[in-house]
């Protein structure tokens, strides 16, 4: 069992810097495309044998030091009672958007074993097959709330912010319900065998620090405090985290995922000594010529040394247009240049 990833999460000595890639199972991989040719995305998520198969694909192809369960953050809103569709163009659609007290009241607190058994099954299969740690994940409450209130993706997050500012009581009620669902969901994943968890707060970076503190932080803190007793490392990722580091320090995470817009050295300084960090190569760096990519890898590895622990990753998900060879070269370069 390769446990460098778990050791780095805990800030322990490692023989080299572990690396995995957000969205490592996905469309840039021909073997993923081959599976997807016969099955739509949600069916893939809900068929444990297939979800396990595509989870393992990047581990074998890239040699990464961790696997992340193949699923999607939006299966939780679906389990709470919303309609979910993934169109091939235009991204996910959730209906009806949650904008009233009646709509919040209609949402249920899902029991994972009853309404998302495929996740539990996939984790069990994966634990018997993997030789690297398995990361479970969930959307963080705020990021899930944005999809539920907007009814899908958004550029301005108008409806989300309107609810926050015009009807904060309702917004908090919704966040409360989502938080309880996320805690139950991640606890089930850990009990089924997930060896670390990542909370994706992809959209929290659209808020300033004051609003983050009032509308987001209490729910992240509560989620991580409840999960603390499960005893696995907890990673918290915010895309565009730079302005929020002072607040992110209060979340109780073990590892903070850092996007590429901030120098990793500055992120570590802003977070302080308590945290391991994960990141933070620009996903588009995979389009650089090989020597330039290696220079970037070396620079990030050097900066990561000042943190309690460092897990190498991209600053956000790998793009579908990326070349597999470059992802392989990235993993190889991280291992080679970080060997102790
Ligand atoms: O990282 C992994 O390899 C594990 C699988 C994973 C997926 N989605 C698979 C996926 C994970 C961890 C996610 C998380 C997720 N999903 C997030 C948070 C992380 C982030 O990227 O910011 C968000 C915001 C979503 C919601 C979502 N899912 C969107 C907006 C889309 C459409 C955009 C797109 O990339 O197509 C998805 C679809 C999705 N989720 C795909 C995959 C592999 C593509 C679906 C396909 O095969 O067509």
mmCIF file of N, CA, C and O in Angstrom, residues 242-334:
data_model
loop_
_atom_site.group_PDB
_atom_site.id
_atom_site.type_symbol
_atom_site.label_atom_id
_atom_site.label_comp_id
_atom_site.label_asym_id
_atom_site.label_seq_id
_atom_site.Cartn_x
_atom_site.Cartn_y
_atom_site.Cartn_z
ATOM 1 N N UNK A 242 -7.386 33.072 -2.524
ATOM 2 C CA UNK A 242 -6.379 34.008 -1.997
ATOM 3 C C UNK A 242 -6.926 35.001 -0.972
ATOM 4 O O UNK A 242 -6.335 35.230 0.072
ATOM 5 N N UNK A 243 -8.078 35.589 -1.276
ATOM 6 C CA UNK A 243 -8.605 36.638 -0.397
ATOM 7 C C UNK A 243 -9.269 36.063 0.852
ATOM 8 O O UNK A 243 -9.657 36.811 1.752
ATOM 9 N N UNK A 244 -9.391 34.745 0.926
ATOM 10 C CA UNK A 244 -10.160 34.129 2.024
ATOM 11 C C UNK A 244 -9.294 33.352 3.009
ATOM 12 O O UNK A 244 -9.810 32.717 3.936
ATOM 13 N N UNK A 245 -7.958 33.391 2.822
ATOM 14 C CA UNK A 245 -7.097 32.510 3.616
ATOM 15 C C UNK A 245 -7.268 32.706 5.120
ATOM 16 O O UNK A 245 -7.257 31.750 5.892
ATOM 17 N N UNK A 246 -7.449 33.969 5.515
ATOM 18 C CA UNK A 246 -7.590 34.250 6.956
ATOM 19 C C UNK A 246 -8.817 33.528 7.528
ATOM 20 O O UNK A 246 -8.795 33.054 8.659
ATOM 21 N N UNK A 247 -9.860 33.442 6.746
ATOM 22 C CA UNK A 247 -11.075 32.739 7.191
ATOM 23 C C UNK A 247 -10.905 31.222 7.046
ATOM 24 O O UNK A 247 -11.374 30.456 7.889
ATOM 25 N N UNK A 248 -10.256 30.805 5.963
ATOM 26 C CA UNK A 248 -10.069 29.366 5.724
ATOM 27 C C UNK A 248 -9.259 28.727 6.856
ATOM 28 O O UNK A 248 -9.457 27.560 7.196
ATOM 29 N N UNK A 249 -8.377 29.522 7.470
ATOM 30 C CA UNK A 249 -7.617 29.025 8.642
ATOM 31 C C UNK A 249 -8.530 28.533 9.758
ATOM 32 O O UNK A 249 -8.118 27.737 10.596
ATOM 33 N N UNK A 250 -9.750 29.065 9.805
ATOM 34 C CA UNK A 250 -10.652 28.736 10.926
ATOM 35 C C UNK A 250 -11.534 27.516 10.636
ATOM 36 O O UNK A 250 -12.351 27.137 11.465
ATOM 37 N N UNK A 251 -11.397 26.912 9.449
ATOM 38 C CA UNK A 251 -12.334 25.848 9.071
ATOM 39 C C UNK A 251 -12.113 24.541 9.824
ATOM 40 O O UNK A 251 -13.034 23.736 9.941
ATOM 41 N N UNK A 252 -10.858 24.305 10.273
ATOM 42 C CA UNK A 252 -10.581 23.017 10.921
ATOM 43 C C UNK A 252 -10.125 21.948 9.944
ATOM 44 O O UNK A 252 -10.045 20.768 10.301
ATOM 45 N N UNK A 253 -9.788 22.341 8.706
ATOM 46 C CA UNK A 253 -9.280 21.365 7.726
ATOM 47 C C UNK A 253 -7.859 20.940 8.101
ATOM 48 O O UNK A 253 -7.146 21.672 8.788
ATOM 49 N N UNK A 254 -7.453 19.761 7.623
ATOM 50 C CA UNK A 254 -6.065 19.323 7.774
ATOM 51 C C UNK A 254 -5.220 19.808 6.600
ATOM 52 O O UNK A 254 -4.054 20.120 6.750
ATOM 53 N N UNK A 255 -5.854 19.807 5.433
ATOM 54 C CA UNK A 255 -5.166 20.151 4.194
ATOM 55 C C UNK A 255 -5.993 21.213 3.480
ATOM 56 O O UNK A 255 -7.224 21.086 3.397
ATOM 57 N N UNK A 256 -5.343 22.253 2.966
ATOM 58 C CA UNK A 256 -6.070 23.274 2.213
ATOM 59 C C UNK A 256 -5.662 23.179 0.743
ATOM 60 O O UNK A 256 -4.472 23.228 0.412
ATOM 61 N N UNK A 257 -6.646 22.997 -0.121
ATOM 62 C CA UNK A 257 -6.410 22.968 -1.558
ATOM 63 C C UNK A 257 -6.273 24.399 -2.059
ATOM 64 O O UNK A 257 -7.096 25.260 -1.740
ATOM 65 N N UNK A 258 -5.199 24.650 -2.832
ATOM 66 C CA UNK A 258 -4.867 26.012 -3.256
ATOM 67 C C UNK A 258 -4.926 26.092 -4.780
ATOM 68 O O UNK A 258 -4.303 25.270 -5.467
ATOM 69 N N UNK A 259 -5.658 27.067 -5.306
ATOM 70 C CA UNK A 259 -5.699 27.254 -6.764
ATOM 71 C C UNK A 259 -4.424 27.968 -7.221
ATOM 72 O O UNK A 259 -3.609 28.386 -6.394
ATOM 73 N N UNK A 260 -4.280 28.165 -8.538
ATOM 74 C CA UNK A 260 -3.002 28.630 -9.096
ATOM 75 C C UNK A 260 -2.848 30.152 -9.111
ATOM 76 O O UNK A 260 -1.796 30.660 -9.467
ATOM 77 N N UNK A 261 -3.913 30.891 -8.704
ATOM 78 C CA UNK A 261 -3.836 32.346 -8.844
ATOM 79 C C UNK A 261 -2.956 32.988 -7.789
ATOM 80 O O UNK A 261 -2.606 34.159 -7.885
ATOM 81 N N UNK A 262 -2.632 32.233 -6.744
ATOM 82 C CA UNK A 262 -1.785 32.755 -5.673
ATOM 83 C C UNK A 262 -0.473 31.956 -5.662
ATOM 84 O O UNK A 262 -0.472 30.753 -5.953
ATOM 85 N N UNK A 263 0.625 32.652 -5.361
ATOM 86 C CA UNK A 263 1.914 31.977 -5.200
ATOM 87 C C UNK A 263 1.804 31.039 -4.002
ATOM 88 O O UNK A 263 1.329 31.439 -2.941
ATOM 89 N N UNK A 264 2.236 29.787 -4.169
ATOM 90 C CA UNK A 264 2.063 28.804 -3.084
ATOM 91 C C UNK A 264 2.760 29.257 -1.801
ATOM 92 O O UNK A 264 2.265 29.014 -0.694
ATOM 93 N N UNK A 265 3.870 29.950 -1.957
ATOM 94 C CA UNK A 265 4.608 30.474 -0.793
ATOM 95 C C UNK A 265 3.717 31.455 -0.010
ATOM 96 O O UNK A 265 3.661 31.408 1.213
ATOM 97 N N UNK A 266 3.036 32.321 -0.717
ATOM 98 C CA UNK A 266 2.152 33.297 -0.057
ATOM 99 C C UNK A 266 0.953 32.604 0.584
ATOM 100 O O UNK A 266 0.491 33.001 1.658
ATOM 101 N N UNK A 267 0.436 31.571 -0.078
ATOM 102 C CA UNK A 267 -0.691 30.828 0.498
ATOM 103 C C UNK A 267 -0.266 30.179 1.812
ATOM 104 O O UNK A 267 -0.991 30.221 2.811
ATOM 105 N N UNK A 268 0.924 29.591 1.827
ATOM 106 C CA UNK A 268 1.417 28.915 3.037
ATOM 107 C C UNK A 268 1.627 29.937 4.144
ATOM 108 O O UNK A 268 1.265 29.706 5.306
ATOM 109 N N UNK A 269 2.173 31.098 3.779
ATOM 110 C CA UNK A 269 2.370 32.158 4.763
ATOM 111 C C UNK A 269 1.022 32.603 5.337
ATOM 112 O O UNK A 269 0.855 32.763 6.533
ATOM 113 N N UNK A 270 0.049 32.762 4.461
ATOM 114 C CA UNK A 270 -1.278 33.208 4.887
ATOM 115 C C UNK A 270 -2.002 32.184 5.763
ATOM 116 O O UNK A 270 -2.798 32.540 6.629
ATOM 117 N N UNK A 271 -1.715 30.917 5.534
ATOM 118 C CA UNK A 271 -2.406 29.862 6.294
ATOM 119 C C UNK A 271 -1.722 29.572 7.635
ATOM 120 O O UNK A 271 -2.380 29.187 8.604
ATOM 121 N N UNK A 272 -0.413 29.711 7.659
ATOM 122 C CA UNK A 272 0.315 29.394 8.883
ATOM 123 C C UNK A 272 0.711 27.933 8.943
ATOM 124 O O UNK A 272 0.423 27.149 8.034
ATOM 125 N N UNK A 273 1.353 27.566 10.020
ATOM 126 C CA UNK A 273 2.069 26.289 10.145
ATOM 127 C C UNK A 273 1.181 25.057 10.345
ATOM 128 O O UNK A 273 1.640 23.930 10.249
ATOM 129 N N UNK A 274 -0.084 25.285 10.642
ATOM 130 C CA UNK A 274 -0.931 24.147 11.037
ATOM 131 C C UNK A 274 -1.388 23.260 9.872
ATOM 132 O O UNK A 274 -1.869 22.159 10.076
ATOM 133 N N UNK A 275 -1.278 23.789 8.641
ATOM 134 C CA UNK A 275 -1.913 23.097 7.518
ATOM 135 C C UNK A 275 -0.938 22.479 6.543
ATOM 136 O O UNK A 275 0.103 23.052 6.247
ATOM 137 N N UNK A 276 -1.303 21.313 6.027
ATOM 138 C CA UNK A 276 -0.670 20.835 4.812
ATOM 139 C C UNK A 276 -1.381 21.530 3.650
ATOM 140 O O UNK A 276 -2.523 21.983 3.795
ATOM 141 N N UNK A 277 -0.712 21.637 2.517
ATOM 142 C CA UNK A 277 -1.345 22.278 1.358
ATOM 143 C C UNK A 277 -1.376 21.313 0.179
ATOM 144 O O UNK A 277 -0.551 20.396 0.086
ATOM 145 N N UNK A 278 -2.341 21.558 -0.711
ATOM 146 C CA UNK A 278 -2.487 20.732 -1.915
ATOM 147 C C UNK A 278 -2.600 21.660 -3.116
ATOM 148 O O UNK A 278 -3.432 22.550 -3.129
ATOM 149 N N UNK A 279 -1.743 21.469 -4.086
ATOM 150 C CA UNK A 279 -1.815 22.300 -5.285
ATOM 151 C C UNK A 279 -0.435 22.493 -5.889
ATOM 152 O O UNK A 279 0.481 21.741 -5.579
ATOM 153 N N UNK A 280 -0.268 23.531 -6.642
ATOM 154 C CA UNK A 280 -1.255 24.458 -7.172
ATOM 155 C C UNK A 280 -0.901 24.878 -8.585
ATOM 156 O O UNK A 280 -0.923 26.051 -8.929
ATOM 157 N N UNK A 281 -0.627 23.907 -9.439
ATOM 158 C CA UNK A 281 -0.238 24.179 -10.825
ATOM 159 C C UNK A 281 -1.459 24.586 -11.656
ATOM 160 O O UNK A 281 -2.504 23.939 -11.587
ATOM 161 N N UNK A 282 -1.300 25.633 -12.444
ATOM 162 C CA UNK A 282 -2.346 26.048 -13.392
ATOM 163 C C UNK A 282 -2.667 24.861 -14.323
ATOM 164 O O UNK A 282 -1.761 24.300 -14.940
ATOM 165 N N UNK A 283 -3.941 24.452 -14.416
ATOM 166 C CA UNK A 283 -4.278 23.325 -15.305
ATOM 167 C C UNK A 283 -3.764 23.533 -16.729
ATOM 168 O O UNK A 283 -3.424 22.568 -17.423
ATOM 169 N N UNK A 284 -3.656 24.770 -17.160
ATOM 170 C CA UNK A 284 -3.174 25.047 -18.524
ATOM 171 C C UNK A 284 -1.663 24.869 -18.659
ATOM 172 O O UNK A 284 -1.149 24.869 -19.780
ATOM 173 N N UNK A 285 -0.956 24.704 -17.534
ATOM 174 C CA UNK A 285 0.482 24.419 -17.610
ATOM 175 C C UNK A 285 0.736 23.101 -18.336
ATOM 176 O O UNK A 285 1.839 22.873 -18.837
ATOM 177 N N UNK A 286 -0.282 22.246 -18.418
ATOM 178 C CA UNK A 286 -0.115 20.993 -19.161
ATOM 179 C C UNK A 286 0.014 21.235 -20.665
ATOM 180 O O UNK A 286 0.303 20.311 -21.417
ATOM 181 N N UNK A 287 -0.201 22.474 -21.097
ATOM 182 C CA UNK A 287 -0.020 22.809 -22.515
ATOM 183 C C UNK A 287 1.344 23.450 -22.772
ATOM 184 O O UNK A 287 1.640 23.862 -23.888
ATOM 185 N N UNK A 288 2.183 23.565 -21.732
ATOM 186 C CA UNK A 288 3.528 24.127 -21.893
ATOM 187 C C UNK A 288 4.451 23.108 -22.563
ATOM 188 O O UNK A 288 4.235 21.903 -22.438
ATOM 189 N N UNK A 289 5.533 23.602 -23.190
ATOM 190 C CA UNK A 289 6.577 22.662 -23.632
ATOM 191 C C UNK A 289 7.171 21.960 -22.402
ATOM 192 O O UNK A 289 7.194 22.543 -21.321
ATOM 193 N N UNK A 290 7.667 20.705 -22.559
ATOM 194 C CA UNK A 290 8.092 19.878 -21.420
ATOM 195 C C UNK A 290 9.071 20.561 -20.453
ATOM 196 O O UNK A 290 8.902 20.468 -19.245
ATOM 197 N N UNK A 291 10.088 21.281 -20.972
ATOM 198 C CA UNK A 291 11.083 21.894 -20.060
ATOM 199 C C UNK A 291 10.415 22.960 -19.202
ATOM 200 O O UNK A 291 10.711 23.114 -18.028
ATOM 201 N N UNK A 292 9.488 23.712 -19.810
ATOM 202 C CA UNK A 292 8.809 24.784 -19.070
ATOM 203 C C UNK A 292 7.908 24.185 -17.995
ATOM 204 O O UNK A 292 7.794 24.710 -16.889
ATOM 205 N N UNK A 293 7.245 23.073 -18.330
ATOM 206 C CA UNK A 293 6.409 22.386 -17.347
ATOM 207 C C UNK A 293 7.279 21.921 -16.176
ATOM 208 O O UNK A 293 6.925 22.109 -15.006
ATOM 209 N N UNK A 294 8.449 21.373 -16.490
ATOM 210 C CA UNK A 294 9.350 20.908 -15.424
ATOM 211 C C UNK A 294 9.790 22.062 -14.531
ATOM 212 O O UNK A 294 9.875 21.910 -13.300
ATOM 213 N N UNK A 295 10.067 23.215 -15.118
ATOM 214 C CA UNK A 295 10.459 24.384 -14.312
ATOM 215 C C UNK A 295 9.352 24.758 -13.330
ATOM 216 O O UNK A 295 9.600 25.064 -12.169
ATOM 217 N N UNK A 296 8.115 24.741 -13.818
ATOM 218 C CA UNK A 296 6.980 25.081 -12.942
ATOM 219 C C UNK A 296 6.844 24.067 -11.811
ATOM 220 O O UNK A 296 6.558 24.425 -10.669
ATOM 221 N N UNK A 297 7.013 22.793 -12.153
ATOM 222 C CA UNK A 297 6.910 21.741 -11.135
ATOM 223 C C UNK A 297 7.967 21.951 -10.061
ATOM 224 O O UNK A 297 7.667 21.930 -8.858
ATOM 225 N N UNK A 298 9.209 22.193 -10.483
ATOM 226 C CA UNK A 298 10.300 22.401 -9.512
ATOM 227 C C UNK A 298 10.002 23.589 -8.617
ATOM 228 O O UNK A 298 10.231 23.531 -7.403
ATOM 229 N N UNK A 299 9.496 24.667 -9.197
ATOM 230 C CA UNK A 299 9.222 25.877 -8.402
ATOM 231 C C UNK A 299 8.153 25.590 -7.349
ATOM 232 O O UNK A 299 8.291 25.975 -6.177
ATOM 233 N N UNK A 300 7.102 24.889 -7.743
ATOM 234 C CA UNK A 300 6.026 24.595 -6.786
ATOM 235 C C UNK A 300 6.513 23.636 -5.703
ATOM 236 O O UNK A 300 6.209 23.808 -4.517
ATOM 237 N N UNK A 301 7.308 22.643 -6.093
ATOM 238 C CA UNK A 301 7.847 21.704 -5.092
ATOM 239 C C UNK A 301 8.701 22.453 -4.068
ATOM 240 O O UNK A 301 8.607 22.205 -2.861
ATOM 241 N N UNK A 302 9.517 23.387 -4.543
ATOM 242 C CA UNK A 302 10.393 24.144 -3.625
ATOM 243 C C UNK A 302 9.547 24.963 -2.653
ATOM 244 O O UNK A 302 9.812 24.999 -1.449
ATOM 245 N N UNK A 303 8.510 25.593 -3.159
ATOM 246 C CA UNK A 303 7.645 26.406 -2.292
ATOM 247 C C UNK A 303 6.894 25.542 -1.288
ATOM 248 O O UNK A 303 6.689 25.928 -0.141
ATOM 249 N N UNK A 304 6.489 24.341 -1.734
ATOM 250 C CA UNK A 304 5.723 23.451 -0.870
ATOM 251 C C UNK A 304 6.502 22.987 0.354
ATOM 252 O O UNK A 304 5.917 22.584 1.361
ATOM 253 N N UNK A 305 7.835 23.068 0.278
ATOM 254 C CA UNK A 305 8.661 22.597 1.404
ATOM 255 C C UNK A 305 8.421 23.361 2.688
ATOM 256 O O UNK A 305 8.680 22.852 3.777
ATOM 257 N N UNK A 306 7.952 24.600 2.576
ATOM 258 C CA UNK A 306 7.762 25.386 3.805
ATOM 259 C C UNK A 306 6.437 25.052 4.498
ATOM 260 O O UNK A 306 6.164 25.556 5.592
ATOM 261 N N UNK A 307 5.610 24.203 3.905
ATOM 262 C CA UNK A 307 4.341 23.835 4.550
ATOM 263 C C UNK A 307 4.529 22.619 5.453
ATOM 264 O O UNK A 307 5.516 21.900 5.346
ATOM 265 N N UNK A 308 3.571 22.391 6.300
ATOM 266 C CA UNK A 308 3.582 21.217 7.180
ATOM 267 C C UNK A 308 3.627 19.922 6.356
ATOM 268 O O UNK A 308 4.237 18.932 6.749
ATOM 269 N N UNK A 309 2.961 19.949 5.209
ATOM 270 C CA UNK A 309 2.977 18.835 4.267
ATOM 271 C C UNK A 309 2.559 19.384 2.916
ATOM 272 O O UNK A 309 1.919 20.432 2.842
ATOM 273 N N UNK A 310 2.941 18.704 1.837
ATOM 274 C CA UNK A 310 2.545 19.168 0.500
ATOM 275 C C UNK A 310 2.110 17.988 -0.346
ATOM 276 O O UNK A 310 2.829 16.999 -0.463
ATOM 277 N N UNK A 311 0.918 18.100 -0.895
ATOM 278 C CA UNK A 311 0.435 17.154 -1.888
ATOM 279 C C UNK A 311 0.371 17.934 -3.192
ATOM 280 O O UNK A 311 -0.316 18.963 -3.269
ATOM 281 N N UNK A 312 1.061 17.463 -4.206
ATOM 282 C CA UNK A 312 1.054 18.167 -5.488
ATOM 283 C C UNK A 312 -0.269 17.890 -6.205
ATOM 284 O O UNK A 312 -0.797 16.778 -6.191
ATOM 285 N N UNK A 313 -0.827 18.932 -6.822
ATOM 286 C CA UNK A 313 -2.056 18.786 -7.596
ATOM 287 C C UNK A 313 -2.124 19.970 -8.545
ATOM 288 O O UNK A 313 -1.310 20.899 -8.464
ATOM 289 N N UNK A 314 -3.090 19.946 -9.439
ATOM 290 C CA UNK A 314 -3.405 21.141 -10.209
ATOM 291 C C UNK A 314 -4.188 22.080 -9.296
ATOM 292 O O UNK A 314 -4.724 21.657 -8.268
ATOM 293 N N UNK A 315 -4.273 23.346 -9.696
ATOM 294 C CA UNK A 315 -5.034 24.313 -8.906
ATOM 295 C C UNK A 315 -6.539 24.198 -9.105
ATOM 296 O O UNK A 315 -7.334 24.815 -8.382
ATOM 297 N N UNK A 316 -6.968 23.432 -10.108
ATOM 298 C CA UNK A 316 -8.383 23.097 -10.330
ATOM 299 C C UNK A 316 -8.374 21.886 -11.260
ATOM 300 O O UNK A 316 -7.308 21.346 -11.554
ATOM 301 N N UNK A 317 -9.536 21.468 -11.728
ATOM 302 C CA UNK A 317 -9.611 20.220 -12.484
ATOM 303 C C UNK A 317 -8.845 20.253 -13.803
ATOM 304 O O UNK A 317 -8.725 21.293 -14.446
ATOM 305 N N UNK A 318 -8.362 19.088 -14.192
ATOM 306 C CA UNK A 318 -7.686 18.934 -15.485
ATOM 307 C C UNK A 318 -8.709 19.170 -16.602
ATOM 308 O O UNK A 318 -9.872 18.760 -16.502
ATOM 309 N N UNK A 319 -8.278 19.861 -17.659
ATOM 310 C CA UNK A 319 -9.197 20.187 -18.750
ATOM 311 C C UNK A 319 -9.324 19.003 -19.710
ATOM 312 O O UNK A 319 -8.346 18.278 -19.949
ATOM 313 N N UNK A 320 -10.520 18.822 -20.284
ATOM 314 C CA UNK A 320 -10.738 17.690 -21.204
ATOM 315 C C UNK A 320 -9.796 17.721 -22.412
ATOM 316 O O UNK A 320 -9.519 16.685 -22.993
ATOM 317 N N UNK A 321 -9.291 18.906 -22.763
ATOM 318 C CA UNK A 321 -8.418 19.038 -23.938
ATOM 319 C C UNK A 321 -6.980 18.617 -23.651
ATOM 320 O O UNK A 321 -6.137 18.584 -24.551
ATOM 321 N N UNK A 322 -6.649 18.310 -22.394
ATOM 322 C CA UNK A 322 -5.271 17.985 -22.019
ATOM 323 C C UNK A 322 -4.793 16.694 -22.678
ATOM 324 O O UNK A 322 -5.585 15.783 -22.925
ATOM 325 N N UNK A 323 -3.487 16.634 -22.940
ATOM 326 C CA UNK A 323 -2.878 15.419 -23.503
ATOM 327 C C UNK A 323 -2.518 14.466 -22.370
ATOM 328 O O UNK A 323 -1.896 14.879 -21.384
ATOM 329 N N UNK A 324 -2.874 13.205 -22.536
ATOM 330 C CA UNK A 324 -2.554 12.205 -21.512
ATOM 331 C C UNK A 324 -1.049 12.146 -21.259
ATOM 332 O O UNK A 324 -0.600 12.063 -20.114
ATOM 333 N N UNK A 325 -0.244 12.226 -22.331
ATOM 334 C CA UNK A 325 1.222 12.124 -22.182
ATOM 335 C C UNK A 325 1.741 13.212 -21.247
ATOM 336 O O UNK A 325 2.679 12.991 -20.481
ATOM 337 N N UNK A 326 1.142 14.402 -21.324
ATOM 338 C CA UNK A 326 1.615 15.504 -20.476
ATOM 339 C C UNK A 326 1.221 15.290 -19.023
ATOM 340 O O UNK A 326 1.957 15.668 -18.110
ATOM 341 N N UNK A 327 0.076 14.677 -18.801
ATOM 342 C CA UNK A 327 -0.326 14.362 -17.420
ATOM 343 C C UNK A 327 0.604 13.298 -16.841
ATOM 344 O O UNK A 327 1.016 13.371 -15.677
ATOM 345 N N UNK A 328 0.973 12.317 -17.678
ATOM 346 C CA UNK A 328 1.935 11.293 -17.231
ATOM 347 C C UNK A 328 3.277 11.954 -16.907
ATOM 348 O O UNK A 328 3.893 11.681 -15.873
ATOM 349 N N UNK A 329 3.710 12.865 -17.800
ATOM 350 C CA UNK A 329 4.994 13.548 -17.585
ATOM 351 C C UNK A 329 4.961 14.386 -16.310
ATOM 352 O O UNK A 329 5.963 14.473 -15.588
ATOM 353 N N UNK A 330 3.829 14.980 -16.015
ATOM 354 C CA UNK A 330 3.697 15.783 -14.788
ATOM 355 C C UNK A 330 3.921 14.914 -13.552
ATOM 356 O O UNK A 330 4.709 15.247 -12.669
ATOM 357 N N UNK A 331 3.219 13.792 -13.490
ATOM 358 C CA UNK A 331 3.317 12.906 -12.322
ATOM 359 C C UNK A 331 4.757 12.412 -12.163
ATOM 360 O O UNK A 331 5.324 12.417 -11.068
ATOM 361 N N UNK A 332 5.343 12.043 -13.295
ATOM 362 C CA UNK A 332 6.728 11.546 -13.274
ATOM 363 C C UNK A 332 7.681 12.647 -12.791
ATOM 364 O O UNK A 332 8.575 12.396 -11.975
ATOM 365 N N UNK A 333 7.470 13.862 -13.259
ATOM 366 C CA UNK A 333 8.346 14.976 -12.868
ATOM 367 C C UNK A 333 8.212 15.282 -11.374
ATOM 368 O O UNK A 333 9.211 15.518 -10.682
ATOM 369 N N UNK A 334 6.999 15.263 -10.854
ATOM 370 C CA UNK A 334 6.806 15.514 -9.418
ATOM 371 C C UNK A 334 7.577 14.475 -8.612
ATOM 372 O O UNK A 334 8.304 14.798 -7.674
#
